[in-house]
Coordinates of C-alpha atoms in Angstrom, one line a residue:
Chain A
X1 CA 139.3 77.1 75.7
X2 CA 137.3 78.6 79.2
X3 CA 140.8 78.6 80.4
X4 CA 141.6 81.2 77.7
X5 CA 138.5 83.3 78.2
X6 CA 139.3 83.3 81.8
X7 CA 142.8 85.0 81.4
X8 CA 141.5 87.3 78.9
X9 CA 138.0 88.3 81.1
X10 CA 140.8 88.9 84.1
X11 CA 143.0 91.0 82.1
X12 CA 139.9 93.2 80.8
X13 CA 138.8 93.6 84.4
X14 CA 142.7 94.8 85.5
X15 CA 142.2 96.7 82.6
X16 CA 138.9 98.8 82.9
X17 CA 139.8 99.0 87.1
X18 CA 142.3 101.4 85.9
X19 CA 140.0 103.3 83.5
X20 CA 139.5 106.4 85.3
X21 CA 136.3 106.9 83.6
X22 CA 135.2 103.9 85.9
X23 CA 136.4 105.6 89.3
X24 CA 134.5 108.8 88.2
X25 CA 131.4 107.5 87.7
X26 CA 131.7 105.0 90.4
X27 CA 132.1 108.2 92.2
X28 CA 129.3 110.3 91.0
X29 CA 127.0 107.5 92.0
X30 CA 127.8 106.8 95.1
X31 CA 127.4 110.9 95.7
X32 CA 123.6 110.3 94.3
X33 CA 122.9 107.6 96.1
X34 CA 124.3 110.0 99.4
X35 CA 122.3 112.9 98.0
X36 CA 119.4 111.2 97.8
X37 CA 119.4 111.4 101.7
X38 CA 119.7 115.1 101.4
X39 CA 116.9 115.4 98.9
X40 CA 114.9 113.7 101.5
X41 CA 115.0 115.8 103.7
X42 CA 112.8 118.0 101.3
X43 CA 110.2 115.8 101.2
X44 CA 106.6 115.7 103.5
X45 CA 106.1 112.2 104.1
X46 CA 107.8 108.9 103.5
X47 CA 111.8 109.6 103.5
X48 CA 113.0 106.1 102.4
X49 CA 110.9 105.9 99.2
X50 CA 112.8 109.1 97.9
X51 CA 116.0 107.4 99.3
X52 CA 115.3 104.1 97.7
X53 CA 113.9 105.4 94.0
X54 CA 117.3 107.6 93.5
X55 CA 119.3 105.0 95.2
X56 CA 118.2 102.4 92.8
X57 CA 117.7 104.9 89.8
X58 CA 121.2 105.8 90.5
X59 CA 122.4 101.9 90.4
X60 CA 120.9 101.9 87.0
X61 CA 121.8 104.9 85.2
X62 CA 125.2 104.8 86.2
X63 CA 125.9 100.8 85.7
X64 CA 124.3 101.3 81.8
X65 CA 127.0 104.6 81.5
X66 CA 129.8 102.2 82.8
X67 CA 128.7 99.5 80.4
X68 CA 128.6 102.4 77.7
X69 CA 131.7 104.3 78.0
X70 CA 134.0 101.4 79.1
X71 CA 132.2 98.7 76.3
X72 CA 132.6 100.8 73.8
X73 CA 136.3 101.5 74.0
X74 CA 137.4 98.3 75.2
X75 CA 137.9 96.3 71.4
X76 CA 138.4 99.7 69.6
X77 CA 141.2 100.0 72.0
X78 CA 142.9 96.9 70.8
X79 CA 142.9 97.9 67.5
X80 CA 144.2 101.5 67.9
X81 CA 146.8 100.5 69.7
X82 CA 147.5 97.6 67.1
X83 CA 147.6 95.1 70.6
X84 CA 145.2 93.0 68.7
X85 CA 148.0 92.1 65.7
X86 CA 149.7 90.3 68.7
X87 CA 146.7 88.5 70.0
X88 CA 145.2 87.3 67.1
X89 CA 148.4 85.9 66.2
X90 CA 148.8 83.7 69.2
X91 CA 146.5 80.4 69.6
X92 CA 143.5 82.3 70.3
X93 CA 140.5 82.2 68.7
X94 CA 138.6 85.9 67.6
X95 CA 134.8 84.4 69.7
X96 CA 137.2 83.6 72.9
X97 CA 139.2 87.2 72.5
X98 CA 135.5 88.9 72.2
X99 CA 133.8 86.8 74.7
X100 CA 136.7 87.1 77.4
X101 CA 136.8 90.8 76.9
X102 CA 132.5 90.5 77.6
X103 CA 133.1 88.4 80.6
X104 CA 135.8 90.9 82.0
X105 CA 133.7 94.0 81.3
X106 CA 130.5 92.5 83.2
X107 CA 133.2 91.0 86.4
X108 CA 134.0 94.9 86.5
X109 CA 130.3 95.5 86.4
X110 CA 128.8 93.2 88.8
X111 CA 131.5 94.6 91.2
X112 CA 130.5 98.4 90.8
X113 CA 127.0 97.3 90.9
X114 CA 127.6 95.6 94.2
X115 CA 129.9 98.7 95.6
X116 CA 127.1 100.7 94.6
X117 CA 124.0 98.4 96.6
X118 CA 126.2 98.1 99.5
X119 CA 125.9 101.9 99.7
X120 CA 122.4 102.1 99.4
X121 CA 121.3 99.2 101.9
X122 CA 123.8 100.8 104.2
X123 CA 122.2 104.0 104.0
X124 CA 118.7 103.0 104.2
X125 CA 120.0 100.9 107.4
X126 CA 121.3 103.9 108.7
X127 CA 118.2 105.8 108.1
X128 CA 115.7 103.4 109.3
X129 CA 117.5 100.8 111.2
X130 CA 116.4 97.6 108.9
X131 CA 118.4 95.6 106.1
X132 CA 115.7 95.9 103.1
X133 CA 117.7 93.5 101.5
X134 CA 114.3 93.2 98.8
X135 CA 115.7 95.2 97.2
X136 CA 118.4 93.0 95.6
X137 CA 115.7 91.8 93.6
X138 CA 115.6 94.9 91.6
X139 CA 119.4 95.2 91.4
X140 CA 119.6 92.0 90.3
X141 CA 117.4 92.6 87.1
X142 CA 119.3 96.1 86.7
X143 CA 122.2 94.2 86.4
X144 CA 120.6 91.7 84.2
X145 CA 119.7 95.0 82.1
X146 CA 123.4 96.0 81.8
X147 CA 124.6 92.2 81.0
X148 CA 122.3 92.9 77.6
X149 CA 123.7 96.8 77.2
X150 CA 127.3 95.6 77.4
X151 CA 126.4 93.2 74.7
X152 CA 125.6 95.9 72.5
X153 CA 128.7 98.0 73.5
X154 CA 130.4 95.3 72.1
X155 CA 128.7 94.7 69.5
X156 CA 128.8 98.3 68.1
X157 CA 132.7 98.4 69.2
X158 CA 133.6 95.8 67.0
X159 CA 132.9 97.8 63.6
X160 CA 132.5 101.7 64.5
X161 CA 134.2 104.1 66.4
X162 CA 133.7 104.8 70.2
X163 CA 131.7 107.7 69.8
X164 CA 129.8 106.4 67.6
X165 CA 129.4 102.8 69.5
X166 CA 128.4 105.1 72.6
X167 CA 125.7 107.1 70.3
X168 CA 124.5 103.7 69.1
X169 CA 124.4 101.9 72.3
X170 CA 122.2 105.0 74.2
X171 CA 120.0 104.7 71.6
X172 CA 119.8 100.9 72.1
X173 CA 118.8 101.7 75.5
X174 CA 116.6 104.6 75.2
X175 CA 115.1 102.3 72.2
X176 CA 114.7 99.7 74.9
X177 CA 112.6 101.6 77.0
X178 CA 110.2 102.8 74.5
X179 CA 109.2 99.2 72.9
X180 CA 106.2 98.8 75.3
X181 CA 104.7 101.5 73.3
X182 CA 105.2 99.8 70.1
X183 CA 103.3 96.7 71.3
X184 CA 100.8 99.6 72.2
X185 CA 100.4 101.0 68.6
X186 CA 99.9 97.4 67.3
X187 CA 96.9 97.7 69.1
X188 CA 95.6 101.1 68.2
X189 CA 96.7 101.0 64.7
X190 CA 94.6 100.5 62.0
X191 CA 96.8 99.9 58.7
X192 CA 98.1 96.4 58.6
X193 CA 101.3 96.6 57.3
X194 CA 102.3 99.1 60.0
X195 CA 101.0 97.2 62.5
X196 CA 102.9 94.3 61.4
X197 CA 106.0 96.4 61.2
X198 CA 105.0 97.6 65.1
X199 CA 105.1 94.3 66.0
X200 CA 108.0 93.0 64.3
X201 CA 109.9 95.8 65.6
X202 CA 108.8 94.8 69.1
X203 CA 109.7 91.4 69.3
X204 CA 113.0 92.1 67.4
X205 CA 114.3 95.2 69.8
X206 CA 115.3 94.7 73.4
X207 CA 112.2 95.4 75.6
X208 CA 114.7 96.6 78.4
X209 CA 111.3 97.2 80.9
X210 CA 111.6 93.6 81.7
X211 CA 114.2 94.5 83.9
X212 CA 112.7 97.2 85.6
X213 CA 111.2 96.3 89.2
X214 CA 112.1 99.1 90.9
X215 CA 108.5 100.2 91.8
X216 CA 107.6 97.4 92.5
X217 CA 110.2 96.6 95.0
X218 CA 109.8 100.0 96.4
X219 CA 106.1 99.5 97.9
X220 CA 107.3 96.0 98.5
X221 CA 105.1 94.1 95.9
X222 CA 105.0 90.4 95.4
X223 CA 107.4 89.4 92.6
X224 CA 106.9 85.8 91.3
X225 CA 109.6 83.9 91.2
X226 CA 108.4 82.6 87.9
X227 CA 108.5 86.5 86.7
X228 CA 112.2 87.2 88.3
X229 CA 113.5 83.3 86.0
X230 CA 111.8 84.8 82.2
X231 CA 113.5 88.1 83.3
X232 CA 117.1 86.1 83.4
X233 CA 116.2 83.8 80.8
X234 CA 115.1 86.8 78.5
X235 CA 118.6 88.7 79.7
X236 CA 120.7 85.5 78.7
X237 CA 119.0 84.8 75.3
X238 CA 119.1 88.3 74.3
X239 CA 122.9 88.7 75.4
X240 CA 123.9 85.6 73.8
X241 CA 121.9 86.5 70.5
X242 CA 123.6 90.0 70.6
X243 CA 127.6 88.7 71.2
X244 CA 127.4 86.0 68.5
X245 CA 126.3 89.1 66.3
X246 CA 129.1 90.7 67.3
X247 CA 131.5 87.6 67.1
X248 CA 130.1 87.1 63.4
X249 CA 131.1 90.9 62.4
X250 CA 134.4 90.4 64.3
X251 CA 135.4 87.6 62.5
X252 CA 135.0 89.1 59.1
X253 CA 137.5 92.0 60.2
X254 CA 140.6 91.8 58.5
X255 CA 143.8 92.5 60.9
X256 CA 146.3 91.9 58.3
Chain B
X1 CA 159.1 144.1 81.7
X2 CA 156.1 144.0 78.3
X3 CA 155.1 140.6 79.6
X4 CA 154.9 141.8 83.3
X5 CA 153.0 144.7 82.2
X6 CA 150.8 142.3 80.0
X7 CA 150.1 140.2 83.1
X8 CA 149.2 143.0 85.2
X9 CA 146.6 144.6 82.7
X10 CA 144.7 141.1 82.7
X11 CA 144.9 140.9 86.7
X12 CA 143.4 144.0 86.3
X13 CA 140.6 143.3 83.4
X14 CA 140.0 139.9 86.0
X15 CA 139.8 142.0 89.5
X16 CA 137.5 144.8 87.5
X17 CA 135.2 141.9 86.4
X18 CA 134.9 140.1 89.9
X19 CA 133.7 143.6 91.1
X20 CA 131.2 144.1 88.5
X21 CA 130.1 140.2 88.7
X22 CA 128.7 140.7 92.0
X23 CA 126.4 143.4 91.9
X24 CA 125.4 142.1 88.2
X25 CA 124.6 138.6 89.9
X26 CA 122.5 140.9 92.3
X27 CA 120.7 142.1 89.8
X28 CA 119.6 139.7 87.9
X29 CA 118.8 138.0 91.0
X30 CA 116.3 140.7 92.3
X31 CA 114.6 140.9 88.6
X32 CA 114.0 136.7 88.9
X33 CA 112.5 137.3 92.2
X34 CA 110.2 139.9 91.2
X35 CA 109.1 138.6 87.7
X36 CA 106.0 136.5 88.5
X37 CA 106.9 132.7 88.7
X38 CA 104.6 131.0 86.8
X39 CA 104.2 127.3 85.0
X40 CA 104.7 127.6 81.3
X41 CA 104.4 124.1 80.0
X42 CA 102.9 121.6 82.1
X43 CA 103.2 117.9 79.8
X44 CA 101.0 115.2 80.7
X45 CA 101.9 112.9 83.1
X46 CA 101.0 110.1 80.3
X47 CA 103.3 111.6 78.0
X48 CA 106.1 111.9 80.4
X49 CA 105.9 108.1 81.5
X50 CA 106.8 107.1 77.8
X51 CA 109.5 109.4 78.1
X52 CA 111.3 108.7 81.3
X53 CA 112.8 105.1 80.3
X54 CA 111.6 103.4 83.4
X55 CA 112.3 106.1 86.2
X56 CA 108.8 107.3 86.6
X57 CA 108.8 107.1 90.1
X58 CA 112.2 109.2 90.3
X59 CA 110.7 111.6 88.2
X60 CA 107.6 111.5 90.6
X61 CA 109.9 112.4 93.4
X62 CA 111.2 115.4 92.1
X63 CA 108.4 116.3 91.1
X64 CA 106.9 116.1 94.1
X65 CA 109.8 117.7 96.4
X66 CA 109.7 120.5 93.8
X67 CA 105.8 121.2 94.5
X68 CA 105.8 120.6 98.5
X69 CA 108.7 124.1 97.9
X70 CA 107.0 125.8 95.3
X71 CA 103.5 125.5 97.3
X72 CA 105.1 126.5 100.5
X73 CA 106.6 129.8 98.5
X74 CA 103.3 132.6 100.0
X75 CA 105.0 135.3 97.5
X76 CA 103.4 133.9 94.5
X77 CA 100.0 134.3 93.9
X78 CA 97.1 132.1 92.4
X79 CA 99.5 129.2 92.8
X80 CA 96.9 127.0 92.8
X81 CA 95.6 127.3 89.6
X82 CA 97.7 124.1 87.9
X83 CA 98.0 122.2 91.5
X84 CA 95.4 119.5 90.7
X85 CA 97.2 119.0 87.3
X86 CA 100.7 119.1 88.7
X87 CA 99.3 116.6 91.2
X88 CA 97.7 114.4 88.8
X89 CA 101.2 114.5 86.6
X90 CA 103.1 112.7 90.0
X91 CA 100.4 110.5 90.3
X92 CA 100.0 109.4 86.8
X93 CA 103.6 108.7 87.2
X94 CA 103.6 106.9 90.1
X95 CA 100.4 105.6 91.0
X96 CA 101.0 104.3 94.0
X97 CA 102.6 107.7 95.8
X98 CA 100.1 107.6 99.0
X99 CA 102.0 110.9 100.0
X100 CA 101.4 112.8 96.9
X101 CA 97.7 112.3 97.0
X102 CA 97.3 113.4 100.6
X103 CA 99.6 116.3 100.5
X104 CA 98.2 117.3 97.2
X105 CA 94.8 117.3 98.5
X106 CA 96.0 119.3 102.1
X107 CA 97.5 121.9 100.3
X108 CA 94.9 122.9 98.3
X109 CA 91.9 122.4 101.2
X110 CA 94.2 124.2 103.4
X111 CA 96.3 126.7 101.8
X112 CA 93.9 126.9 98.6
X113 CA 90.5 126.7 100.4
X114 CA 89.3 124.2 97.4
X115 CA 87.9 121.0 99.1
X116 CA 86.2 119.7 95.6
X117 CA 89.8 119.4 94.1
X118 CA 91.2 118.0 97.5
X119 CA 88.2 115.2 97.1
X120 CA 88.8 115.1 93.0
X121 CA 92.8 114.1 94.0
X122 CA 91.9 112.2 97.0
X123 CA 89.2 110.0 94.6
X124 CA 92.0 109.2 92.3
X125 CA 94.0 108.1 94.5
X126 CA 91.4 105.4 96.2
X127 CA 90.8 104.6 92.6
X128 CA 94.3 103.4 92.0
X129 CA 94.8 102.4 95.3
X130 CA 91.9 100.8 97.0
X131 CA 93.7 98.7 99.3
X132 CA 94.8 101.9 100.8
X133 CA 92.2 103.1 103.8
X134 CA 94.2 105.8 104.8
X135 CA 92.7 107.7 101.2
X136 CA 89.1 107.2 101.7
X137 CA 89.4 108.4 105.5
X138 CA 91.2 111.6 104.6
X139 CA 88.4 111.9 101.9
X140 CA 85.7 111.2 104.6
X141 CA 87.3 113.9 107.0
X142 CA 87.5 116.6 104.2
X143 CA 83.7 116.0 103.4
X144 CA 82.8 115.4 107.5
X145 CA 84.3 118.9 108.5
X146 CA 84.8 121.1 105.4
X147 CA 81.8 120.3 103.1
X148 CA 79.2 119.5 106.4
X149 CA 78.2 116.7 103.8
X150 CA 77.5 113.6 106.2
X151 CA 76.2 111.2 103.7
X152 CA 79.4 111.5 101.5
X153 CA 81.4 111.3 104.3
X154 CA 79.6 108.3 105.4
X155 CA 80.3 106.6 101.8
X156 CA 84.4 107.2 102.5
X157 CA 84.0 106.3 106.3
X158 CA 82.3 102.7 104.3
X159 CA 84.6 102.4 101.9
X160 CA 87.3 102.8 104.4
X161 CA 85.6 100.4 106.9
X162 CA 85.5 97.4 104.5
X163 CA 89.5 98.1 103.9
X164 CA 91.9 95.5 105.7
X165 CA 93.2 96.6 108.6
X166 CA 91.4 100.3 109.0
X167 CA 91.7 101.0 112.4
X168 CA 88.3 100.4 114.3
X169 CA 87.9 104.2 115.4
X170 CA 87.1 104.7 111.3
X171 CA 84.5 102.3 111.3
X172 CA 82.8 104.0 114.2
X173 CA 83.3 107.3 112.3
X174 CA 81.2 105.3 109.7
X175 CA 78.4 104.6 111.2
X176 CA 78.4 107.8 112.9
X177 CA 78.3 109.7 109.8
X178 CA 75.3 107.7 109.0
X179 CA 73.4 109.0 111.8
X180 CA 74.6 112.7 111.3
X181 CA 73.2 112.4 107.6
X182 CA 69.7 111.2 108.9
X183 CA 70.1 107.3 108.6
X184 CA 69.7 106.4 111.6
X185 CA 68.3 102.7 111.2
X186 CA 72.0 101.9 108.8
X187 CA 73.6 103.4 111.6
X188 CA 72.2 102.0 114.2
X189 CA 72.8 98.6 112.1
X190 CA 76.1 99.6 112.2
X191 CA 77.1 100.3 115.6
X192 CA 75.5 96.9 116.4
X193 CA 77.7 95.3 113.7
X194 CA 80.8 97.0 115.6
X195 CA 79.8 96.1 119.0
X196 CA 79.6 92.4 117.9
X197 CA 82.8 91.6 115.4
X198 CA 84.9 93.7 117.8
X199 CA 87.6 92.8 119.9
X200 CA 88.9 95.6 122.1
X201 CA 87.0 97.3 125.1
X202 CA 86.8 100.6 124.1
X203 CA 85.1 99.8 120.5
X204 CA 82.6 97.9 122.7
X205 CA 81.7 100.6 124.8
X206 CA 81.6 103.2 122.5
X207 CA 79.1 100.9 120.1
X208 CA 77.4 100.5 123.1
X209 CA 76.6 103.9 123.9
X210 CA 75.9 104.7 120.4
X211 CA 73.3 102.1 119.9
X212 CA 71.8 103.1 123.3
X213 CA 71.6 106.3 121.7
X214 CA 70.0 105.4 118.4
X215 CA 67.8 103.2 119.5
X216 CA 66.2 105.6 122.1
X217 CA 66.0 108.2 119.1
X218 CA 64.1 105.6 117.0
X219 CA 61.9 104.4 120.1
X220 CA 60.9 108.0 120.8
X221 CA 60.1 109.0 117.4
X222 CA 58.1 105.8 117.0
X223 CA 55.8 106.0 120.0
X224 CA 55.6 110.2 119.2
X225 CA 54.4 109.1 115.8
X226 CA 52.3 106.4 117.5
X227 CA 50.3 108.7 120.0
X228 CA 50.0 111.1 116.9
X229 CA 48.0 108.1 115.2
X230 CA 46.4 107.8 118.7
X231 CA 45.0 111.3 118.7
X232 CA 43.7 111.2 114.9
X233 CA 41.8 108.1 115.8
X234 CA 40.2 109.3 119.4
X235 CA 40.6 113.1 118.7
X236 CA 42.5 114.0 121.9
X237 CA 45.3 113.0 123.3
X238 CA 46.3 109.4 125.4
X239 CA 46.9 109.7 129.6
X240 CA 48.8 106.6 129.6
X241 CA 50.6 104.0 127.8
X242 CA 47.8 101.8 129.2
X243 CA 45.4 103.6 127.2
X244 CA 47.4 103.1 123.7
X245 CA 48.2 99.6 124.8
X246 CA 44.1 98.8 125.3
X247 CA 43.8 101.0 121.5
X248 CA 46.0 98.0 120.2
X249 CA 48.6 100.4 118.8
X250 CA 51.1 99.4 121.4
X251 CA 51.8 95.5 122.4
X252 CA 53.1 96.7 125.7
X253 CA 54.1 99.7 128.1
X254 CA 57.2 101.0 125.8
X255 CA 60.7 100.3 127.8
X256 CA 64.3 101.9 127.0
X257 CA 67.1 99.4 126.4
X258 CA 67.8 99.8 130.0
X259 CA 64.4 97.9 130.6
X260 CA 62.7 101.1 132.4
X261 CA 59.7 102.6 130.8
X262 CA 59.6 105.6 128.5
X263 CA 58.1 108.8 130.1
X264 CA 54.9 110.1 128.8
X265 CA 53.4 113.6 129.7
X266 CA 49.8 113.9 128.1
X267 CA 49.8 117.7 129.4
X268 CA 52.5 118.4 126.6
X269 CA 52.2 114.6 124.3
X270 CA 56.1 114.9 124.6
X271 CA 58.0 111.4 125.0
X272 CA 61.0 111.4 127.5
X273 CA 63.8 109.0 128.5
X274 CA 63.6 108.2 132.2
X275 CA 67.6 108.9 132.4
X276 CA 69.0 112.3 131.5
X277 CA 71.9 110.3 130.5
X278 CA 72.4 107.1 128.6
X279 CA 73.4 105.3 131.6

């Protein structure tokens, strides 16, 4: 069975490498992370933390609008080009198509993500002379945050249209973002059934701010380790939860 | 030949329109630089954290590189007026932006001639921050040299001084202050606190000649009080120390920390030290 995931997750990743969508953006972030040398130069003060906040800032906006805009087409793909006729039809499970094509799509991921660090520990080297390799830590967890995103590409590519998958899964993530606040209003709220809703709505919705350390890392705070394990455990609950969502709504699709 | 002459009437349309581009783009770029630049909206930095999905501190940055430029621009006038909110939007953002605070407050002590705001920033900032000595001690200078308002200055210079690894000249500056605002027995305390927890030379020396300093100030103005008490009881003045000794209000002849004895001049009552300088 892994063996079939495997080929399929390898054939993704050939697949999305020569997405030129992939190259563009790769490209647009390494100029930002570049850029952010420029920008400062602007500055009065300390020139690495503007270096390392758009560095890492880049890593993360650009990783989610990879996992966007090459999730979303990847399934949708299949089925417009009626490819998917000729692999449901050969001993292959529907869960092992969608979870191979998930594997791929975060192999192609992890290895933009690491193009992307590389650049940014290799400027900061330049600028300052020293690895800061603390700040994997935060790249890790942004990657952590994409694994969940991609999840929802998928999800949202298995029954709508990309543009419509890409709408959903921006809001997913600006959603993401904003849950603290909910947990915020359950607070100051005074009607009960709202404040159940608030709270429902907070545990049910990705709190992507989990995966945001980049602060943090920045000034060099302690992380517990303990913090950095919930943070994967979260990323890997919430991923799985969000495929085997989308592997239910898959299988229900009828290709004949 | 229609389509040539088609082709040349739109080269033409294109080469007119390049010419009248560039003076336009003039144009509109002298009107921008004259119209008075000022802030329209300015959202709280509260409301802009919910709103940034989790790049507060980027946001801080540009922010930030965007006032050090607009602040350095001398055209516009009464750019102050929003600085300490501006400030306070890149701080609420990113709390921990040492630079921001200090800059903030520089700019507008220096360029804007406001120290209270400089201090208003500046307290923020040691607020959030309070591991962070390098705040108080800017806060301490601002009040020290720009406010002449040595016991405030001695609270930052304190505040500073208890801070982990604040270099030793601040604590000096501490208990300096102390004396400039009139406490001289919390400075003197002080300077004798500092000459015994530190460990370099220089720190030493300098706590040493302080506390020589201090305590010959205090020594004076006790024995000037004390021949004062002398004269109310005898109604004239003492001609020695023997004479306040034998009155019981000193225990013995009064010596400097050097171990010589204080000068006394009956003519004038005035108390001396025997050295012009401290040693």
């Amino acid at each position: 069975m892994m063996c079939k995931v495997y080929y399929i997750a390898i054939n993704t990743f050939m697949e999305a490498v020569r997405d030129r969508v992939l190259y563009l953006l790769l490209a647009f972030a390494l100029l930002m992370i570049l850029s952010s040398r420029i920008l400062s130069l602007l500055t009065v003060g300390d020139e690495s933390k503007i270096i390392k906040d758009l560095g890492l800032s880049s890593i993360s906006i650009f990783g989610v609008l990879i996992a966007i805009f090459v999730g979303i087409g990847l399934v949708y793909k299949e089925i417009e080009k009626k490819t998917i006729y000729t692999i449901i039809s050969k001993p292959i499970s529907r869960s092992q198509f969608l979870v191979g094509k998930y594997l791929g799509l975060l192999l192609t991921i992890f290895i933009n993500v690491a193009i992307m660090s590389a650049g940014l520990l290799l400027l900061l080297f330049i600028h300052s002379g020293v690895w800061e390799l603390h700040l994997l830590k935060a790249v890790l967890l942004i990657f952590c945050e994409t694994i969940v995103i991609t999840a929802f590409a998928i999800l949202f590519s298995t029954f709508s249209t990309p543009m419509l998958s890409a709408i959903f899964t921006l809001s997913v993530y600006v959603i993401g973002h904003i849950t603290e606040n909910l947990y915020g209003f359950t607070h100051a709220l005074e009607e009960q059934s709202v404040r159940f809703f608030c709270s429902v709505a907070y545990y049910m919705l990705p709190n992507l701010q989990h995966f945001d350390i980049k602060a943090e890392v920045v000034y060099e705070v302690p992380i517990g380790s303990d913090f950095i394990f919930y943070s994967l455990l979260y990323c890997l609950l919430y991923s799985t939860i969000t495929i085997l969502f989308a592997n239910l709504i898959f299988s229900r699709r009828d290709f004949t | 030949m229609k389509r040539k002459g088609v082709r040349r009437v739109y080269i033409t349309i294109i080469f007119i329109s390049i010419l009248l581009l560039l003076p336009v783009n003039a144009r509109l770029k002298t009107i921008r630089a004259s119209a008075p630049k000022t802030l329209l909206y300015i959202p709280s930095g509260k409301y802009l954290k919910v709103v940034t999905l989790g790049y507060e501190n980027l946001l801080a940055d540009l922010i930030y590189i965007w006032s050090i430029q607009y602040y350095a621009d001398r055209r516009l006038v009464s750019r102050y007026r929003y600085l300490e909110h501006i400030y306070s939007i890149i701080t609420d953002l990113d709390p921990a932006y040492i630079d921001a605070y200090l800059i903030g407050a520089l700019i507008v002590a220096q360029e804007g001639e406001d120290i209270e705001t400089a201090m208003r920033i500046l307290d923020k900032g040691i607020e959030a921050n309070p591991d962070r000595w390098i705040l108080a001690v800017n806060a301490g200078y601002y009040a020290w040299l720009d406010l002449h308002d040595y016991a405030r200055a001695s609270g930052y210079f304190k505040k500073a001084s208890e801070i982990d690894g604040v270099p030793p000249a601040f604590k000096r500056l501490f208990a300096a202050m102390l004396a400039k605002a009139g406490d001289t027995e919390s400075s003197l305390r002080f300077w004798r606190e500092i000459y015994e927890t530190s460990e370099d030379k220089d720190s030493r020396r300098i706590a040493e000649q302080h506390i020589y300093k201090l305590q010959v100030g205090l020594d004076i103005a006790y024995l000037t009080e004390t021949i004062r008490q002398y004269r109310v009881k005898r109604g004239k003045s003492p001609l020695s120390w023997e004479q306040m000794v034998q009155a019981g209000l000193l225990s013995s002849i009064p010596l400097n920390p050097n171990g010589n004895p204080y000068l006394y001049s009956p003519a004038t009552g005035q108390v001396e030290n025997p050295h012009g300088n401290f040693f």
